[in-house]
PDB file of C-alpha atoms in Angstrom:
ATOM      1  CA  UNK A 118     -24.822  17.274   1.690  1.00 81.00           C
ATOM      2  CA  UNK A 119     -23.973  18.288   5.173  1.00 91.00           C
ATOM      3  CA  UNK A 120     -20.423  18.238   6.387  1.00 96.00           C
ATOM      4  CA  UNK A 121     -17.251  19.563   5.590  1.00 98.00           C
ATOM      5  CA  UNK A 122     -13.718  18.529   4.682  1.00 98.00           C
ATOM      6  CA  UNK A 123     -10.545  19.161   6.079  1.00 98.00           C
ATOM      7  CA  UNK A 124      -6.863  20.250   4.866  1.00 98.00           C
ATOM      8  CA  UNK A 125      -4.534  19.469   7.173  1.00 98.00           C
ATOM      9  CA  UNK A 126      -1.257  20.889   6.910  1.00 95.00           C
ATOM     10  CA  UNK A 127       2.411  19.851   7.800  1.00 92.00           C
ATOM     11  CA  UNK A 128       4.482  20.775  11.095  1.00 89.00           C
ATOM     12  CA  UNK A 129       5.768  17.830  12.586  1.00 90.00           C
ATOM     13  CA  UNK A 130       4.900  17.291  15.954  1.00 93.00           C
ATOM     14  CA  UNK A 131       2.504  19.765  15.853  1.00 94.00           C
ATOM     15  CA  UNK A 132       0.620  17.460  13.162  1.00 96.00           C
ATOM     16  CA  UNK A 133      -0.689  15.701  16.688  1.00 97.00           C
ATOM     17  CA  UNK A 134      -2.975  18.992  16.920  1.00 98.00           C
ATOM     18  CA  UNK A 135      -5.041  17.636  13.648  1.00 98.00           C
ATOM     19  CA  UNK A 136      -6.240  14.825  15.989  1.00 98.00           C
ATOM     20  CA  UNK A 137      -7.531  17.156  18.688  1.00 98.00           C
ATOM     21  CA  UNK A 138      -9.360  18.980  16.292  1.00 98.00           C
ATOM     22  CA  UNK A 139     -11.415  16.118  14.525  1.00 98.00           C
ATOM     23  CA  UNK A 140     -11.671  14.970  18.192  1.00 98.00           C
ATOM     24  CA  UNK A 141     -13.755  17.960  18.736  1.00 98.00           C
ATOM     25  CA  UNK A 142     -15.534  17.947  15.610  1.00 98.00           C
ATOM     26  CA  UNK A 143     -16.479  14.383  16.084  1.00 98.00           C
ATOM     27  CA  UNK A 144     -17.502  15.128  19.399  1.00 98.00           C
ATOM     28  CA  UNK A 145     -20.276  17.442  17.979  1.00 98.00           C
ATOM     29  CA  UNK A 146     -21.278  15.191  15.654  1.00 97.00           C
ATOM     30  CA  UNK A 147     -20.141  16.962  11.976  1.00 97.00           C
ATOM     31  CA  UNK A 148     -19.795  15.009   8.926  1.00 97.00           C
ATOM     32  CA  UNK A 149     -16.312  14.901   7.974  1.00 98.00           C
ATOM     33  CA  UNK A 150     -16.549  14.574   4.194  1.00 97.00           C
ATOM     34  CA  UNK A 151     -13.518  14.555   3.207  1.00 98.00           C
ATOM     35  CA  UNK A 152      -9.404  14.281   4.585  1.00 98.00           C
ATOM     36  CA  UNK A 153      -6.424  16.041   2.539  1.00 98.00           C
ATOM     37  CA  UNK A 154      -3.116  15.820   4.174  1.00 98.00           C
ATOM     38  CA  UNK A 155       0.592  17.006   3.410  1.00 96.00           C
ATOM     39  CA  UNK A 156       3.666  15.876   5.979  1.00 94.00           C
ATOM     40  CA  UNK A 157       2.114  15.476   9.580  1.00 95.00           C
ATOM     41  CA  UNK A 158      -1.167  16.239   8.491  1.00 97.00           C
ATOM     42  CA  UNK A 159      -0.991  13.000   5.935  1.00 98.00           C
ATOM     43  CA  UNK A 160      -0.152  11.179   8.739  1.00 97.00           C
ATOM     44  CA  UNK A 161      -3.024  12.420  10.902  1.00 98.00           C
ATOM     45  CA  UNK A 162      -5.620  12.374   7.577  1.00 98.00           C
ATOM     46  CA  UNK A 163      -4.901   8.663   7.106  1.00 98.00           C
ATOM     47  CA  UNK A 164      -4.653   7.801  11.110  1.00 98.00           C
ATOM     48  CA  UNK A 165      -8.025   9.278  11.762  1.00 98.00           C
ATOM     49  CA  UNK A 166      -9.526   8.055   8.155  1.00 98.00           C
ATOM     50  CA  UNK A 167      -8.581   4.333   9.404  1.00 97.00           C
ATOM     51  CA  UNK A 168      -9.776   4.279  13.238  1.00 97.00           C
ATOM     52  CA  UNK A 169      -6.192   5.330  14.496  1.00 97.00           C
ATOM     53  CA  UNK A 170      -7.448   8.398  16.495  1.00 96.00           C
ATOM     54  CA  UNK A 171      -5.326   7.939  19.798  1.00 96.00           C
ATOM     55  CA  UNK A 172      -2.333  10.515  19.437  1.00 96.00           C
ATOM     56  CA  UNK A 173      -0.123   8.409  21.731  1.00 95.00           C
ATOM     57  CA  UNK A 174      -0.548   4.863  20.484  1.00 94.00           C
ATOM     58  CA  UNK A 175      -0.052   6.600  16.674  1.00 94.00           C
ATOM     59  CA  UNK A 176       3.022   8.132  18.089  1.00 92.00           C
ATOM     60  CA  UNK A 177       4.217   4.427  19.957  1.00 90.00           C
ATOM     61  CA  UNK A 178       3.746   2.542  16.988  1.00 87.00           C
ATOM     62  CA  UNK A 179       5.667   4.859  14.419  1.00 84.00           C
ATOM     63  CA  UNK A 180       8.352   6.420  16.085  1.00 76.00           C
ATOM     64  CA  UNK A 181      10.113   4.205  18.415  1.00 62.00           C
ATOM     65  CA  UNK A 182      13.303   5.029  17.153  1.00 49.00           C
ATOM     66  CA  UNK A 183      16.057   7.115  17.377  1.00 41.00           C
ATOM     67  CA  UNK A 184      14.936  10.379  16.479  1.00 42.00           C
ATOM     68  CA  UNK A 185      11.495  10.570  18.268  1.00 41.00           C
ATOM     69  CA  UNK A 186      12.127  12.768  21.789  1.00 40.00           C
ATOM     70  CA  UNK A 187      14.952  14.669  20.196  1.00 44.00           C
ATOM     71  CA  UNK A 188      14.541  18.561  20.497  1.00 43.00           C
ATOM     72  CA  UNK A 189      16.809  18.944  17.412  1.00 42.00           C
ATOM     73  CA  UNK A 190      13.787  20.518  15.042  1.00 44.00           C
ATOM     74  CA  UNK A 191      15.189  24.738  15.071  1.00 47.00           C
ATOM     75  CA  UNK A 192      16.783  26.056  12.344  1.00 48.00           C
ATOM     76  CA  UNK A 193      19.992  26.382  13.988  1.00 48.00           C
ATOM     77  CA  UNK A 194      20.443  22.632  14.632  1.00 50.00           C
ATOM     78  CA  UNK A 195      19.848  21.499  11.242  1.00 51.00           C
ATOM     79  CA  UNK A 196      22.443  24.067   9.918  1.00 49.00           C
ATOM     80  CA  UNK A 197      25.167  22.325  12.305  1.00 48.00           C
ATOM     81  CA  UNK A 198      23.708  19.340  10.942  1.00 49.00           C
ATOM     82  CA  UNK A 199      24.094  19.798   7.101  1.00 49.00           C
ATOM     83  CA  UNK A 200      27.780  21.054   8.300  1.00 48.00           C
ATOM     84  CA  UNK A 201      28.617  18.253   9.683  1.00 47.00           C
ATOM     85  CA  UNK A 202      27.415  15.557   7.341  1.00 48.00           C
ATOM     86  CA  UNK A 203      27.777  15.562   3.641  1.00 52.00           C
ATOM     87  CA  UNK A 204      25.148  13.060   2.447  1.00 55.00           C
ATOM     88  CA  UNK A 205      22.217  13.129   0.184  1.00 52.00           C
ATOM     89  CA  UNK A 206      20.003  12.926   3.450  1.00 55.00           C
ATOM     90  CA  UNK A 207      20.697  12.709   7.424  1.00 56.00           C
ATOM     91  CA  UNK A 208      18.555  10.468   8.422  1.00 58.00           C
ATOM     92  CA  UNK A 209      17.203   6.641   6.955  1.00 65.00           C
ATOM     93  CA  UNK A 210      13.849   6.142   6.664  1.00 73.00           C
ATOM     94  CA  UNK A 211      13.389   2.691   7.256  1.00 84.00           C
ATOM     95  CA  UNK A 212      11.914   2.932  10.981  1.00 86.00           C
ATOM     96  CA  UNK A 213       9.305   4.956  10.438  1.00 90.00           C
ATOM     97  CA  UNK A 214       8.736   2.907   6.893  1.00 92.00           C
ATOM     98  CA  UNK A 215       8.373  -0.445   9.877  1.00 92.00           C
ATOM     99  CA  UNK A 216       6.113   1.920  12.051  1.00 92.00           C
ATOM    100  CA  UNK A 217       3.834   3.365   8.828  1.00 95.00           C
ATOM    101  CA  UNK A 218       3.509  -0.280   8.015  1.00 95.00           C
ATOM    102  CA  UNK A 219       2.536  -1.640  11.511  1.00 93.00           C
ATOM    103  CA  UNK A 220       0.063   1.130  12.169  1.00 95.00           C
ATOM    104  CA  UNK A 221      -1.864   0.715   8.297  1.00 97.00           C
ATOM    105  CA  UNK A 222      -0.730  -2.731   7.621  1.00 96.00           C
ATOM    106  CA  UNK A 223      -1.914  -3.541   3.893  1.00 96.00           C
ATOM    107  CA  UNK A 224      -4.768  -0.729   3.826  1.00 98.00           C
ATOM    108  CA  UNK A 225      -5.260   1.093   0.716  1.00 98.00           C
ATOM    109  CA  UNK A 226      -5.982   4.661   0.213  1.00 98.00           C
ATOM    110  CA  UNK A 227      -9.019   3.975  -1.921  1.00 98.00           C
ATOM    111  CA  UNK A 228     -10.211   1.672   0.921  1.00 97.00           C
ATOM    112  CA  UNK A 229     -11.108   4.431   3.322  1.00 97.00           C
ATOM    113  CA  UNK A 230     -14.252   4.979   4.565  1.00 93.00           C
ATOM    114  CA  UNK A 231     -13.534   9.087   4.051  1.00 97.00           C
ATOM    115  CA  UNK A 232     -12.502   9.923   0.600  1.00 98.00           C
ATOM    116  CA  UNK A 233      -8.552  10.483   1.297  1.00 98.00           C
ATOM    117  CA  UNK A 234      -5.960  12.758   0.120  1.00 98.00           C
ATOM    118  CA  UNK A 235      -2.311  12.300   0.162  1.00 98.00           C
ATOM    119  CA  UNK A 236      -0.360  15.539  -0.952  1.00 97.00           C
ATOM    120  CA  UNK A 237       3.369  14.997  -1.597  1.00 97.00           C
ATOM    121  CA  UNK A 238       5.938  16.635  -3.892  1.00 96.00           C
ATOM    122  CA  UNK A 239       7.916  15.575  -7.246  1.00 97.00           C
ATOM    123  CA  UNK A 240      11.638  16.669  -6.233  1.00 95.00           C
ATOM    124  CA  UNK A 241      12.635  16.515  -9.676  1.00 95.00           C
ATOM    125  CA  UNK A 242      10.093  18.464 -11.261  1.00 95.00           C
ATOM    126  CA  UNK A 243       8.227  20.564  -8.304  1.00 91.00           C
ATOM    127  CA  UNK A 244       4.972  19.538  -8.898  1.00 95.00           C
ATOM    128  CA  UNK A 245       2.096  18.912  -6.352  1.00 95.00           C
ATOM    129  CA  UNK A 246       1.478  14.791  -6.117  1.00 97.00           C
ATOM    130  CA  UNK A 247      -1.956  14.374  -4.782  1.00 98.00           C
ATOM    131  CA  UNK A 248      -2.134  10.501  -4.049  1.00 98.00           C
ATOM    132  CA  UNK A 249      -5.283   8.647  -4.107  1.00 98.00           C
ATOM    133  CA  UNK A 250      -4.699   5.205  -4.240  1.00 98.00           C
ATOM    134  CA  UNK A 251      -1.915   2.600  -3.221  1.00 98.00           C
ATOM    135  CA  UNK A 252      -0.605   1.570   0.345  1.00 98.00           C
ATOM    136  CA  UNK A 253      -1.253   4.149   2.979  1.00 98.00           C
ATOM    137  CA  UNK A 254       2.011   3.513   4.726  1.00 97.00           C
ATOM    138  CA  UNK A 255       3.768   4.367   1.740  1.00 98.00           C
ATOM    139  CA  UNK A 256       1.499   7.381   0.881  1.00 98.00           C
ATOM    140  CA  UNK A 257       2.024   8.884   4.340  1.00 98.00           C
ATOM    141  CA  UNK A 258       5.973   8.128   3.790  1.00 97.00           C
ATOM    142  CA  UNK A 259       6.503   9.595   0.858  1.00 97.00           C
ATOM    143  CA  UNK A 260       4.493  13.050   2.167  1.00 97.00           C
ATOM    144  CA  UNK A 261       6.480  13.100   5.446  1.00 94.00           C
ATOM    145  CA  UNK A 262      10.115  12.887   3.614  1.00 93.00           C
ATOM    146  CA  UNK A 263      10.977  16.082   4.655  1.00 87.00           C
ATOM    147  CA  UNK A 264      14.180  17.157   1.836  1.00 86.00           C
ATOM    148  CA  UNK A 265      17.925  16.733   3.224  1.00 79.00           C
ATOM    149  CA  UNK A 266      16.607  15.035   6.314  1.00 81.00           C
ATOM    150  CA  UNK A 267      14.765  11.624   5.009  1.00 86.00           C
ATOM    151  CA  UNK A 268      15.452  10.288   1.373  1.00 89.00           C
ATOM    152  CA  UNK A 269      13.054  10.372  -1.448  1.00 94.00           C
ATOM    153  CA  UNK A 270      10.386   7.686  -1.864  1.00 96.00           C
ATOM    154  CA  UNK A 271      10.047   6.308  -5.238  1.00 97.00           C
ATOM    155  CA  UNK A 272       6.352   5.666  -6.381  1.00 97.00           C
ATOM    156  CA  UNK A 273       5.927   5.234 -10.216  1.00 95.00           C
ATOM    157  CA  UNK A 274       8.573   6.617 -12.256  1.00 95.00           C
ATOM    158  CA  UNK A 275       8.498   9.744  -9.603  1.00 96.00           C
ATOM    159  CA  UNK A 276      10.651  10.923  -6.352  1.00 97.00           C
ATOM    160  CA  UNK A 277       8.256  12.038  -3.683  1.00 97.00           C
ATOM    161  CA  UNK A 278       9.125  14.204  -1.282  1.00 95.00           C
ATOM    162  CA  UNK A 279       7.390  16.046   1.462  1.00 93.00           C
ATOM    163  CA  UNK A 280       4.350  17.796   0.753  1.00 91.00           C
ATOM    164  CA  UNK A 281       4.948  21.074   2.702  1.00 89.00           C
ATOM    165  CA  UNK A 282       7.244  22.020  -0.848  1.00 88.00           C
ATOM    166  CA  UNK A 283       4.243  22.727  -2.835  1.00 89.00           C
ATOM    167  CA  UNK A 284       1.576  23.313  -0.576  1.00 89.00           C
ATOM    168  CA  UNK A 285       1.771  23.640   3.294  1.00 88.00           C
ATOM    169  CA  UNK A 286      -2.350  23.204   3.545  1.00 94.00           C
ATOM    170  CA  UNK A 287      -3.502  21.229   0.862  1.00 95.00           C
ATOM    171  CA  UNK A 288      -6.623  23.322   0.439  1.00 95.00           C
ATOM    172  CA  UNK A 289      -7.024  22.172  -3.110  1.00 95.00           C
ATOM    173  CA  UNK A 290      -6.533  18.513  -2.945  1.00 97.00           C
ATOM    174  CA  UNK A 291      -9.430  18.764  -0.371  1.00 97.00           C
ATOM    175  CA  UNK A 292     -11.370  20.878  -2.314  1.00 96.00           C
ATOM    176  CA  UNK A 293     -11.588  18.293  -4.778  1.00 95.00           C
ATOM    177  CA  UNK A 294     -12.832  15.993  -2.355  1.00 97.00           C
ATOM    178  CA  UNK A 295     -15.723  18.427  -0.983  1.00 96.00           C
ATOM    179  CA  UNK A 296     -16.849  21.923  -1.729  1.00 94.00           C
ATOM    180  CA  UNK A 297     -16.659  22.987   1.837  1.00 96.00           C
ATOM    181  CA  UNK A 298     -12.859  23.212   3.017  1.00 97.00           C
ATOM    182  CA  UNK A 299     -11.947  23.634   7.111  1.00 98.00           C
ATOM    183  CA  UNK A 300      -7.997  24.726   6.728  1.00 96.00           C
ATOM    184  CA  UNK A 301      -6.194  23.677  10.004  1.00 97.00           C
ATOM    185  CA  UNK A 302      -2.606  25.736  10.106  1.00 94.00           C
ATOM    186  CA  UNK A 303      -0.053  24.364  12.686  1.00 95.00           C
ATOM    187  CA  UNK A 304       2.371  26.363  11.750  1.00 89.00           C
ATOM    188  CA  UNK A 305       4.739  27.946  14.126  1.00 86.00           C
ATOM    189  CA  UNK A 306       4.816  32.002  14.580  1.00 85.00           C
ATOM    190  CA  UNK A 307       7.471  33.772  12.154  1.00 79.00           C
ATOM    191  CA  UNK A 308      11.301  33.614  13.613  1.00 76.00           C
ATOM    192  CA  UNK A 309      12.096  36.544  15.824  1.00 78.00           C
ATOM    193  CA  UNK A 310      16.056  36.430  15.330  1.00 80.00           C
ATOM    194  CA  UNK A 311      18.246  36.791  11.932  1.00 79.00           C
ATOM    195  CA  UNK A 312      20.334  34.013  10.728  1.00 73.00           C
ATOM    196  CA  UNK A 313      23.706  34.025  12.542  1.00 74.00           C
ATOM    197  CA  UNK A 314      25.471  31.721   9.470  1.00 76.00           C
ATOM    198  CA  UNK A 315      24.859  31.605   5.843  1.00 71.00           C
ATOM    199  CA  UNK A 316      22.867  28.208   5.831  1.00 57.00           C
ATOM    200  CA  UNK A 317      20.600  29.439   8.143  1.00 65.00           C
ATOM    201  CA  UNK A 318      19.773  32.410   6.002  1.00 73.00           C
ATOM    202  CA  UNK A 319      19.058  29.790   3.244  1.00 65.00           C
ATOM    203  CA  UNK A 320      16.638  28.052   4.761  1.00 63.00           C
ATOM    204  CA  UNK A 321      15.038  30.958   6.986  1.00 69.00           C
ATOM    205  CA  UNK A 322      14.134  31.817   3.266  1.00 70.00           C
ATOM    206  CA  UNK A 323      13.145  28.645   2.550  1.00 68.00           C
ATOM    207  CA  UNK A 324      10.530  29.069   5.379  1.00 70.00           C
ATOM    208  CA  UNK A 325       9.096  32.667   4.099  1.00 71.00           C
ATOM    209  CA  UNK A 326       8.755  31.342   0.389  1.00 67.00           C
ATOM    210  CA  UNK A 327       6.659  28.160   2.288  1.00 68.00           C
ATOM    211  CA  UNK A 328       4.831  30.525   4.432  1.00 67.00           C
ATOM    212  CA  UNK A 329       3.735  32.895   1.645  1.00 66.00           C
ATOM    213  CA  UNK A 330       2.667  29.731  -0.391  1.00 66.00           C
ATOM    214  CA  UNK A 331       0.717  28.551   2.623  1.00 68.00           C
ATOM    215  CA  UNK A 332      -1.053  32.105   2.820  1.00 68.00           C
ATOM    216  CA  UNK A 333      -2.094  32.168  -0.639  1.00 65.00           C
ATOM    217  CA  UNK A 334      -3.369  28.194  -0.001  1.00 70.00           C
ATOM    218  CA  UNK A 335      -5.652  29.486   2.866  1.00 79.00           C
ATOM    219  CA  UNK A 336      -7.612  32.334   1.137  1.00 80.00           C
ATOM    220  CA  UNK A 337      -9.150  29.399  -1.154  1.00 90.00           C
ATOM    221  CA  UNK A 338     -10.189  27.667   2.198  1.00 94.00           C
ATOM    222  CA  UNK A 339     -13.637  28.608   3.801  1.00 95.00           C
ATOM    223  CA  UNK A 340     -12.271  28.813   7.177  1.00 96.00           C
ATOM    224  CA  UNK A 341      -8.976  27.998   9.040  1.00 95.00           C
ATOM    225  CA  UNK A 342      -8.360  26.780  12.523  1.00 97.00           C
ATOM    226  CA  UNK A 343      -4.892  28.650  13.371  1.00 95.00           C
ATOM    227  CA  UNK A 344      -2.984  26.572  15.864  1.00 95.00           C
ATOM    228  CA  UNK A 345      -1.407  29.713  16.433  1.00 93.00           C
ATOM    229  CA  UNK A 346       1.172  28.222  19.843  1.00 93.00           C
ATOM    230  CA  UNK A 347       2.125  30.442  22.403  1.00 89.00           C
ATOM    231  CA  UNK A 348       5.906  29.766  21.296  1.00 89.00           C
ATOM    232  CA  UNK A 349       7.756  28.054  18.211  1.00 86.00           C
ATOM    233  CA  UNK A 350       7.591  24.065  19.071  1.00 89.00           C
ATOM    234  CA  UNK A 351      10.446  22.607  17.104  1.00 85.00           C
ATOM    235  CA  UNK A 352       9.335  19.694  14.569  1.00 82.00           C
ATOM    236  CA  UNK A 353      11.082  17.017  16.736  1.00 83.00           C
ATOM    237  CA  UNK A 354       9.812  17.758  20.120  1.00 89.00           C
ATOM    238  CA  UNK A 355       7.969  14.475  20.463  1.00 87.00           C
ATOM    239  CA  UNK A 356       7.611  15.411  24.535  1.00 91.00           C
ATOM    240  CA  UNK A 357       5.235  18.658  23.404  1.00 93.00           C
ATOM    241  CA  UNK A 358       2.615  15.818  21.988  1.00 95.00           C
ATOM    242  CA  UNK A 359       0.224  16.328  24.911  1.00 96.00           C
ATOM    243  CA  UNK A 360       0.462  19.985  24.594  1.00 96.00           C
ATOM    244  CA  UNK A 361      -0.460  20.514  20.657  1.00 97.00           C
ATOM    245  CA  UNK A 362      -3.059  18.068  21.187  1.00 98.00           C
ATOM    246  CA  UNK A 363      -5.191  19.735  23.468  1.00 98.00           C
ATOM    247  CA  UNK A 364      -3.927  23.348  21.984  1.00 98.00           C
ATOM    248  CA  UNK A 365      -5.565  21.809  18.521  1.00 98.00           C
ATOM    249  CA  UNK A 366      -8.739  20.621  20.920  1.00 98.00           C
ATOM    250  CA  UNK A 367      -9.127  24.546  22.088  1.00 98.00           C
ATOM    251  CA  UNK A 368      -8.666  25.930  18.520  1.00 98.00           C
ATOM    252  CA  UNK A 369     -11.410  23.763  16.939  1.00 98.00           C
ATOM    253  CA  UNK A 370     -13.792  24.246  20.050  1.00 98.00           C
ATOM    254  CA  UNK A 371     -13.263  28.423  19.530  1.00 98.00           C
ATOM    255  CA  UNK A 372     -14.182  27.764  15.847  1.00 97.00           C
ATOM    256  CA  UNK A 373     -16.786  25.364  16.611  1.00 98.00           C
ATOM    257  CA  UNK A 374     -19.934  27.386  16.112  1.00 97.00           C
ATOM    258  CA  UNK A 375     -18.461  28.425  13.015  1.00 97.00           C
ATOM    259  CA  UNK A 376     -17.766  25.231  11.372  1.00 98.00           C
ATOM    260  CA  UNK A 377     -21.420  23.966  12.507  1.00 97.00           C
ATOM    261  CA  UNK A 378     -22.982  26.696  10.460  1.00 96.00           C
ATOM    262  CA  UNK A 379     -20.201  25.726   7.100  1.00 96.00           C
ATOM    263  CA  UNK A 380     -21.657  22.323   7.432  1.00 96.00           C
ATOM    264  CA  UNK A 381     -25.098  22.874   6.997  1.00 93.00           C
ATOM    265  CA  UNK A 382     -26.614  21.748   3.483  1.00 80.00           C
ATOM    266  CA  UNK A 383     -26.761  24.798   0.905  1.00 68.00           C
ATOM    267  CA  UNK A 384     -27.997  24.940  -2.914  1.00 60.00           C
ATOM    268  CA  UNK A 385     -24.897  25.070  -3.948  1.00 64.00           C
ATOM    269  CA  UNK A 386     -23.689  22.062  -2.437  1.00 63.00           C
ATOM    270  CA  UNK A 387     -26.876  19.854  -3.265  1.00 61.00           C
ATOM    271  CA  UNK A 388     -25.506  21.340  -7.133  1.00 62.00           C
ATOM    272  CA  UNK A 389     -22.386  19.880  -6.150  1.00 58.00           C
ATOM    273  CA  UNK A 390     -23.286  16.613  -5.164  1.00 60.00           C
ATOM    274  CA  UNK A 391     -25.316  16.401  -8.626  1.00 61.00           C
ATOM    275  CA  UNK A 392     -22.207  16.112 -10.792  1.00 62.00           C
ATOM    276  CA  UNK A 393     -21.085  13.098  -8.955  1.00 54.00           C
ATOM    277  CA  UNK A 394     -24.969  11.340 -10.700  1.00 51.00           C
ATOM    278  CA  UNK A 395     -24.721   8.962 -13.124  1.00 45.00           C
TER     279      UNK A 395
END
């Protein structure tokens, strides 16, 4: 079967990039088989899976609150932040919940017209979530609850957290989707600067134990867009939207010729496809 599928990993704002990407692969008309997301890239997997594949209106109708425009994503701010506040999480999640819900309404992950993958986290136990069915708003919630900042979604007996703790690119969940697996990395560059307090060294290695994760992830994919920005964009920086999207446009047009020749029909694939026969 021709076509590929995509794991699309987390970075907050940078998630937007995901939607210039299958923008460009739409554009040259390849199959997309398949859509595995974790964090940003669960909200862009189930945005583009259900028709939502403007980056500003997705952006309007979730996050028209208070944190949205903030540039309050680095390292150093969220240290001054757990300082100051001594609470299980900084932020509520209830107006993004409102947002989730007006962008997917009462869709249902097993009602997409692309097989969909959710990747989120069990905080109690550590162990990768891969959500196929149930409310999409609730999916993409859960994935997005970033630890410390958002609280835990509940979602049968478990607490879901964000994906990016198990698995920064879901390569497997979409490699049980489709054999043929298009990583996209929006990862920022590696810090340049030490910690200057004892919290930031905590989560600075927090970061490298995610990053090496995420690099052992993308060796099982057959080929990754990088988004690879010319300088960190912090996970909050709502005004950089315009820039990741076209950034992820250029990426997936540089790797374009590449991913044409993945998504050609092979025997292995046609093998593949066989096992799903009755």
């Amino acid at each position: 079967m021709r076509g590929v599928a995509l794991a699309l990993g987390g970075g907050g704002v940078r998630g937007y990039a995901h939607l210039g990407v299958l923008a460009v692969l739409e554009e040259a008309g390849i199959p997309i088989r398949g859509l595995a997301g974790s964090s940003a890239g669960a909200l862009a997997a189930a945005a583009y899976a259900f028709g939502h594949k403007d980056p500003w209106k997705v952006h309007e109708a979730i996050f028209d609150q208070e944190i949205a425009g903030r540039k309050g994503g680095n390292l150093r701010t969220l240290a001054r932040l757990f300082t100051a506040f001594r609470r299980p999480h900084l932020f509520e999640a209830e107006r993004i919940a409102l947002g989730l819900q007006r962008l997917f309404g009462e869709a249902r992950l097993e009602a997409s017209s692309i097989p969909l993958a959710i990747q989120a986290a069990d905080l109690l136990t550590g162990e990768r979530v891969v959500l196929r069915q149930g409310p999409v708003w609730k999916a993409v919630l859960a994935s997005m609850a970033i630890p410390g900042l958002f609280p835990p979604v509940p979602w049968e007996g478990r607490l879901l957290v964000d994906g990016d703790v198990v698995e920064k690119v879901p390569v497997r969940a979409a490699k049980e989707l489709f054999p043929k697996v298009v990583a996209v990395d929006v990862s920022n560059p590696p810090p340049k600067k030490g910690p200057k307090t004892a919290l930031e060294a905590a989560l600075l290695a927090g970061e490298a134990s995610r990053r090496r994760l995420k690099d052992l992830a993308l060796w099982e994919a057959d080929l990754v867009i990088a988004l690879n920005p010319p300088m960190a964009i912090d996970t909050f920086d709502h005004e950089k939207l315009p820039l990741v999207y076209e950034l992820g446009k250029k990426r997936a047009r540089e790797r374009l010729k590449e991913v044409q020749a993945l998504a050609r029909v092979r025997l292995k694939d046609l093998a593949w496809a066989l096992r799903f026969r009755p």
